[in-house]
Amino acid sequence: MRLLAAAVPRVGRIIKEVRPHVAIGGGGFASGPVVALAALRGVPGLALEADAHLGVANRLLRPFVRRICLSFPIAGLEPPKYILTGRPLGPAQLTAIAPEGRQVFALRADLPVVLAFGGSQGAQSINRACIDAFGGKDLGFQLVHVCGSRNHDAVRAELEARGERFERYRLVPYTDRLASAMAAADLVVARSGGSVAELAALGKPAILVPYPYATADHQRKNARWMVANGAALMVDDAELEGELLGALVDDLLGDSARLAEMAAASAALGRPDATRRVVDEIERIVKR
């Protein structure tokens, strides 16, 4: 609370110096004082909601903004206050292509690719399931497993102990080319945070494992959106284990028609024009 109180005069000075036409909040707690104080000084506001759940900051900002741009449909939130724009993504997420991804990660063109990741820090449950399902096995596909830098040495040691030779198993501690890896993948195993919008933009089918401690369980809500539209399967974190993951991956890769249907469903959910839609709303507010 002290930090928020200290922010008010500093925000006031910035607003006075910059004299903005519109204030935009990204949904985090830091955006609250800026957008609210701007509104009290006559500056119209807009907020962005990144998940399939309206967060605390955006709920508090509702009286202070003209628009809240939603990344996902949320029941009961309708125009004109709420506009479904999709989640804005950068050029790297929108322009990534499979050949580039295969080159970056040294992947063969004649074998399917599975990408597994759990965010920039990795996910212990996904790491464990990948080790148990695929470590030391004769894989009929290529696996790109982004395990997190802090987990890399332990994961690699365990894989080596299982006889893994890393010919079709690409163990990666961290990558800033995740969009390229997604583009190269035929199937993705991942958490269901912001990456869900990236998967849809690239039209990728997925096995989603929501982080169980996400605020308001929003990752489960994100995953349900994909599942309800036929683009993904969902596995609870507590239920994820190697035998189940291996069976799901084998079933999907072995059913090309189903995998293609899931990919098409994912692409249908993608909103590559989300940034343009948000900009359009900003321009409408400014003109008004």
Short mmCIF file of C-alpha atoms in Angstrom, two decimals:
data_model
loop_
_atom_site.label_atom_id
_atom_site.label_comp_id
_atom_site.label_asym_id
_atom_site.label_seq_id
_atom_site.Cartn_x
_atom_site.Cartn_y
_atom_site.Cartn_z
CA MET A 1 0.00 0.00 0.00
CA ARG A 2 2.90 2.35 0.73
CA LEU A 3 4.20 1.81 -2.79
CA LEU A 4 0.79 2.58 -4.28
CA ALA A 5 0.49 5.73 -2.17
CA ALA A 6 3.96 6.83 -3.23
CA ALA A 7 3.05 6.21 -6.88
CA VAL A 8 0.17 8.69 -6.92
CA PRO A 9 2.18 11.96 -6.92
CA ARG A 10 4.70 10.52 -9.38
CA VAL A 11 1.92 9.41 -11.71
CA GLY A 12 0.36 12.86 -11.39
CA ARG A 13 3.60 14.52 -12.48
CA ILE A 14 3.92 12.19 -15.47
CA ILE A 15 0.36 12.86 -16.59
CA LYS A 16 0.92 16.61 -16.26
CA GLU A 17 4.14 16.46 -18.30
CA VAL A 18 3.01 14.00 -21.00
CA ARG A 19 -0.61 15.19 -21.30
CA PRO A 20 -1.81 11.88 -22.83
CA HIS A 21 -4.90 11.56 -24.97
CA VAL A 22 -5.67 8.12 -23.54
CA ALA A 23 -4.34 5.96 -20.68
CA ILE A 24 -3.93 2.23 -21.29
CA GLY A 25 -3.72 -0.41 -18.56
CA GLY A 26 -2.20 -3.83 -19.18
CA GLY A 27 -4.09 -5.59 -16.40
CA GLY A 28 -1.33 -5.63 -13.77
CA PHE A 29 -1.57 -3.91 -10.40
CA ALA A 30 0.91 -1.24 -11.49
CA SER A 31 -1.50 0.01 -14.14
CA GLY A 32 -4.28 0.74 -11.66
CA PRO A 33 -3.07 4.05 -10.19
CA VAL A 34 -2.03 5.35 -13.62
CA VAL A 35 -5.34 4.71 -15.37
CA ALA A 36 -7.50 5.70 -12.41
CA LEU A 37 -5.66 8.97 -11.74
CA ALA A 38 -5.65 9.79 -15.46
CA ALA A 39 -9.42 9.32 -15.51
CA LEU A 40 -9.86 11.63 -12.54
CA ARG A 41 -7.95 14.25 -14.54
CA GLY A 42 -10.15 13.86 -17.57
CA VAL A 43 -8.02 11.41 -19.58
CA PRO A 44 -10.11 8.53 -20.99
CA GLY A 45 -8.85 5.01 -20.38
CA LEU A 46 -8.70 1.56 -21.90
CA ALA A 47 -7.71 -1.72 -20.22
CA LEU A 48 -6.45 -5.00 -21.63
CA GLU A 49 -7.41 -8.36 -20.11
CA ALA A 50 -4.99 -11.14 -21.06
CA ASP A 51 -6.80 -14.16 -19.65
CA ALA A 52 -10.23 -15.79 -19.65
CA HIS A 53 -10.91 -14.18 -16.29
CA LEU A 54 -11.28 -10.50 -15.41
CA GLY A 55 -8.45 -9.79 -12.99
CA VAL A 56 -8.66 -7.71 -9.82
CA ALA A 57 -6.94 -4.67 -11.32
CA ASN A 58 -9.32 -4.56 -14.27
CA ARG A 59 -12.36 -5.11 -12.07
CA LEU A 60 -11.30 -2.11 -10.01
CA LEU A 61 -10.67 -0.05 -13.15
CA ARG A 62 -14.09 -0.69 -14.70
CA PRO A 63 -15.56 2.67 -13.61
CA PHE A 64 -12.50 4.53 -14.91
CA VAL A 65 -12.17 3.18 -18.46
CA ARG A 66 -14.21 3.48 -21.64
CA ARG A 67 -13.26 0.03 -22.95
CA ILE A 68 -11.88 -3.26 -21.67
CA CYS A 69 -10.39 -5.33 -24.48
CA LEU A 70 -10.78 -9.06 -23.87
CA SER A 71 -8.39 -11.74 -25.09
CA PHE A 72 -11.01 -14.45 -24.58
CA PRO A 73 -14.81 -14.45 -24.39
CA ILE A 74 -15.94 -14.04 -20.77
CA ALA A 75 -19.57 -14.78 -19.94
CA GLY A 76 -21.58 -11.69 -18.99
CA LEU A 77 -19.07 -9.18 -20.33
CA GLU A 78 -20.63 -7.59 -23.39
CA PRO A 79 -20.20 -4.47 -25.58
CA PRO A 80 -19.97 -1.57 -25.50
CA LYS A 81 -17.79 -1.61 -22.36
CA TYR A 82 -16.19 -4.96 -23.22
CA ILE A 83 -14.79 -5.72 -26.67
CA LEU A 84 -13.43 -9.11 -27.73
CA THR A 85 -10.24 -8.22 -29.58
CA GLY A 86 -8.00 -11.19 -28.87
CA ARG A 87 -4.61 -10.90 -27.20
CA PRO A 88 -2.11 -8.62 -28.98
CA LEU A 89 1.00 -10.52 -30.10
CA GLY A 90 4.32 -9.36 -31.42
CA PRO A 91 5.61 -9.95 -34.96
CA ALA A 92 7.77 -12.90 -33.84
CA GLN A 93 4.68 -14.83 -32.74
CA LEU A 94 2.75 -14.00 -35.90
CA THR A 95 5.38 -14.55 -38.57
CA ALA A 96 7.14 -17.70 -37.30
CA ILE A 97 7.22 -20.53 -39.85
CA ALA A 98 7.95 -24.24 -39.57
CA PRO A 99 11.07 -24.40 -41.80
CA GLU A 100 12.73 -21.69 -39.71
CA GLY A 101 11.88 -23.52 -36.50
CA ARG A 102 13.24 -26.81 -37.79
CA GLN A 103 16.47 -25.09 -38.76
CA VAL A 104 16.87 -23.29 -35.41
CA PHE A 105 16.44 -26.51 -33.44
CA ALA A 106 18.21 -28.80 -35.94
CA LEU A 107 15.09 -30.85 -36.63
CA ARG A 108 14.57 -33.27 -39.49
CA ALA A 109 11.83 -32.52 -41.98
CA ASP A 110 10.67 -36.14 -42.27
CA LEU A 111 9.64 -36.69 -38.63
CA PRO A 112 6.84 -35.12 -36.57
CA VAL A 113 7.79 -32.61 -33.88
CA VAL A 114 6.41 -32.37 -30.34
CA LEU A 115 7.18 -29.26 -28.30
CA ALA A 116 6.95 -29.40 -24.49
CA PHE A 117 7.44 -26.39 -22.23
CA GLY A 118 6.24 -24.93 -18.97
CA GLY A 119 7.03 -21.25 -19.18
CA SER A 120 10.39 -19.50 -18.93
CA GLN A 121 11.21 -21.24 -15.63
CA GLY A 122 9.99 -24.65 -16.72
CA ALA A 123 7.36 -26.80 -15.00
CA GLN A 124 8.33 -29.68 -12.75
CA SER A 125 5.28 -31.77 -13.59
CA ILE A 126 5.82 -31.44 -17.35
CA ASN A 127 9.54 -32.12 -16.96
CA ARG A 128 8.89 -35.26 -14.93
CA ALA A 129 6.24 -36.54 -17.35
CA CYS A 130 8.54 -35.98 -20.34
CA ILE A 131 11.43 -37.80 -18.66
CA ASP A 132 9.21 -40.77 -17.77
CA ALA A 133 7.38 -40.87 -21.10
CA PHE A 134 10.18 -40.24 -23.55
CA GLY A 135 13.59 -40.51 -21.85
CA GLY A 136 15.75 -43.29 -23.28
CA LYS A 137 12.95 -44.44 -25.60
CA ASP A 138 13.06 -45.12 -29.33
CA LEU A 139 10.90 -42.17 -30.36
CA GLY A 140 9.02 -42.08 -33.64
CA PHE A 141 9.04 -38.27 -33.49
CA GLN A 142 11.32 -35.44 -32.43
CA LEU A 143 10.85 -33.81 -29.03
CA VAL A 144 11.88 -30.24 -28.20
CA HIS A 145 11.70 -30.08 -24.41
CA VAL A 146 12.24 -26.61 -22.89
CA CYS A 147 12.85 -27.56 -19.26
CA GLY A 148 13.89 -24.23 -17.67
CA SER A 149 17.46 -23.14 -16.92
CA ARG A 150 17.31 -23.98 -13.22
CA ASN A 151 16.17 -27.54 -14.00
CA HIS A 152 18.43 -28.29 -16.95
CA ASP A 153 21.35 -30.03 -15.23
CA ALA A 154 19.10 -32.30 -13.15
CA VAL A 155 16.85 -33.17 -16.09
CA ARG A 156 19.79 -33.93 -18.36
CA ALA A 157 21.47 -36.09 -15.71
CA GLU A 158 18.33 -38.16 -15.26
CA LEU A 159 17.87 -38.55 -19.00
CA GLU A 160 21.48 -39.67 -19.36
CA ALA A 161 20.95 -42.18 -16.58
CA ARG A 162 18.11 -43.64 -18.65
CA GLY A 163 20.39 -44.00 -21.65
CA GLU A 164 19.11 -40.99 -23.61
CA ARG A 165 21.44 -40.15 -26.51
CA PHE A 166 19.65 -36.91 -27.47
CA GLU A 167 19.27 -37.80 -31.14
CA ARG A 168 15.54 -37.13 -31.31
CA TYR A 169 15.21 -35.62 -27.84
CA ARG A 170 16.23 -31.93 -27.92
CA LEU A 171 16.65 -30.75 -24.32
CA VAL A 172 16.70 -26.95 -24.18
CA PRO A 173 17.15 -24.99 -20.92
CA TYR A 174 15.64 -21.77 -22.30
CA THR A 175 14.96 -20.24 -25.69
CA ASP A 176 14.02 -16.82 -26.97
CA ARG A 177 12.86 -18.55 -30.17
CA LEU A 178 9.83 -20.24 -28.66
CA ALA A 179 7.60 -18.97 -31.47
CA SER A 180 9.85 -20.73 -33.98
CA ALA A 181 9.63 -23.95 -31.95
CA MET A 182 5.84 -23.64 -31.90
CA ALA A 183 5.75 -23.10 -35.64
CA ALA A 184 7.79 -26.27 -36.20
CA ALA A 185 5.65 -28.36 -33.84
CA ASP A 186 2.90 -30.73 -34.90
CA LEU A 187 1.73 -30.97 -31.28
CA VAL A 188 2.45 -28.85 -28.19
CA VAL A 189 2.45 -29.84 -24.51
CA ALA A 190 2.32 -26.74 -22.33
CA ARG A 191 0.86 -24.68 -19.53
CA SER A 192 -2.15 -22.58 -20.49
CA GLY A 193 -1.17 -19.01 -19.72
CA GLY A 194 -0.49 -16.37 -22.35
CA SER A 195 0.96 -18.99 -24.70
CA VAL A 196 -2.60 -20.18 -25.47
CA ALA A 197 -3.12 -17.11 -27.68
CA GLU A 198 0.17 -17.84 -29.45
CA LEU A 199 -0.83 -21.45 -30.07
CA ALA A 200 -4.12 -20.33 -31.59
CA ALA A 201 -2.45 -17.68 -33.72
CA LEU A 202 -0.18 -20.38 -35.18
CA GLY A 203 -2.97 -22.96 -35.39
CA LYS A 204 -1.34 -25.55 -33.13
CA PRO A 205 -3.13 -28.43 -31.40
CA ALA A 206 -2.14 -28.90 -27.78
CA ILE A 207 -2.19 -30.94 -24.60
CA LEU A 208 -2.63 -28.28 -21.93
CA VAL A 209 -1.66 -28.66 -18.27
CA PRO A 210 -2.98 -25.63 -16.35
CA TYR A 211 -0.81 -24.30 -13.55
CA PRO A 212 -2.92 -25.19 -10.51
CA TYR A 213 -1.99 -22.13 -8.44
CA ALA A 214 -2.73 -19.45 -11.05
CA THR A 215 -4.82 -16.54 -9.76
CA ALA A 216 -8.53 -17.39 -9.87
CA ASP A 217 -7.54 -20.60 -11.67
CA HIS A 218 -7.38 -18.57 -14.88
CA GLN A 219 -5.12 -21.06 -16.67
CA ARG A 220 -7.84 -23.69 -16.40
CA LYS A 221 -10.31 -21.21 -17.90
CA ASN A 222 -7.89 -20.50 -20.75
CA ALA A 223 -7.49 -24.23 -21.37
CA ARG A 224 -11.23 -24.87 -21.28
CA TRP A 225 -11.68 -22.33 -24.07
CA MET A 226 -9.34 -24.35 -26.28
CA VAL A 227 -10.86 -27.67 -25.25
CA ALA A 228 -14.46 -26.52 -25.76
CA ASN A 229 -13.61 -25.52 -29.31
CA GLY A 230 -11.86 -28.78 -30.17
CA ALA A 231 -8.32 -27.37 -30.30
CA ALA A 232 -6.79 -29.05 -27.25
CA LEU A 233 -6.91 -31.72 -24.57
CA MET A 234 -6.57 -30.78 -20.90
CA VAL A 235 -4.81 -32.77 -18.19
CA ASP A 236 -4.84 -31.72 -14.54
CA ASP A 237 -1.38 -31.07 -13.15
CA ALA A 238 -1.93 -33.62 -10.37
CA GLU A 239 -2.88 -36.30 -12.90
CA LEU A 240 -0.04 -35.74 -15.35
CA GLU A 241 2.43 -38.60 -15.43
CA GLY A 242 4.61 -40.26 -18.01
CA GLU A 243 2.39 -43.15 -19.02
CA LEU A 244 -0.59 -40.86 -19.62
CA LEU A 245 1.43 -38.25 -21.52
CA GLY A 246 3.08 -40.89 -23.69
CA ALA A 247 -0.28 -42.45 -24.53
CA LEU A 248 -1.89 -39.11 -25.42
CA VAL A 249 1.02 -38.07 -27.64
CA ASP A 250 1.10 -41.45 -29.40
CA ASP A 251 -2.67 -41.40 -29.94
CA LEU A 252 -2.68 -37.91 -31.44
CA LEU A 253 0.38 -38.36 -33.64
CA GLY A 254 -1.06 -41.68 -34.81
CA ASP A 255 -4.36 -40.10 -35.85
CA SER A 256 -3.50 -37.56 -38.53
CA ALA A 257 -7.14 -36.73 -39.25
CA ARG A 258 -7.87 -35.86 -35.61
CA LEU A 259 -4.66 -33.86 -35.31
CA ALA A 260 -5.55 -31.91 -38.45
CA GLU A 261 -9.04 -31.20 -37.07
CA MET A 262 -7.54 -29.89 -33.82
CA ALA A 263 -5.07 -27.73 -35.76
CA ALA A 264 -7.89 -26.25 -37.84
CA ALA A 265 -9.94 -25.60 -34.69
CA SER A 266 -6.96 -23.87 -33.09
CA ALA A 267 -6.39 -21.70 -36.15
CA ALA A 268 -10.07 -20.73 -36.14
CA LEU A 269 -9.63 -19.38 -32.61
CA GLY A 270 -6.56 -17.35 -33.51
CA ARG A 271 -6.81 -13.59 -33.72
CA PRO A 272 -3.69 -12.42 -35.54
CA ASP A 273 -5.36 -9.02 -35.99
CA ALA A 274 -5.73 -8.49 -32.22
CA THR A 275 -3.25 -5.61 -32.11
CA ARG A 276 -5.09 -3.82 -34.90
CA ARG A 277 -8.39 -4.31 -33.10
CA VAL A 278 -7.02 -2.81 -29.89
CA VAL A 279 -5.53 0.13 -31.80
CA ASP A 280 -8.91 0.70 -33.46
CA GLU A 281 -10.54 0.98 -30.03
CA ILE A 282 -7.84 3.40 -28.87
CA GLU A 283 -8.39 5.55 -31.94
CA ARG A 284 -12.15 5.59 -31.36
CA ILE A 285 -11.60 6.80 -27.81
CA VAL A 286 -9.20 9.52 -28.95
CA LYS A 287 -11.57 10.72 -31.68
CA ARG A 288 -14.47 10.75 -29.29
#
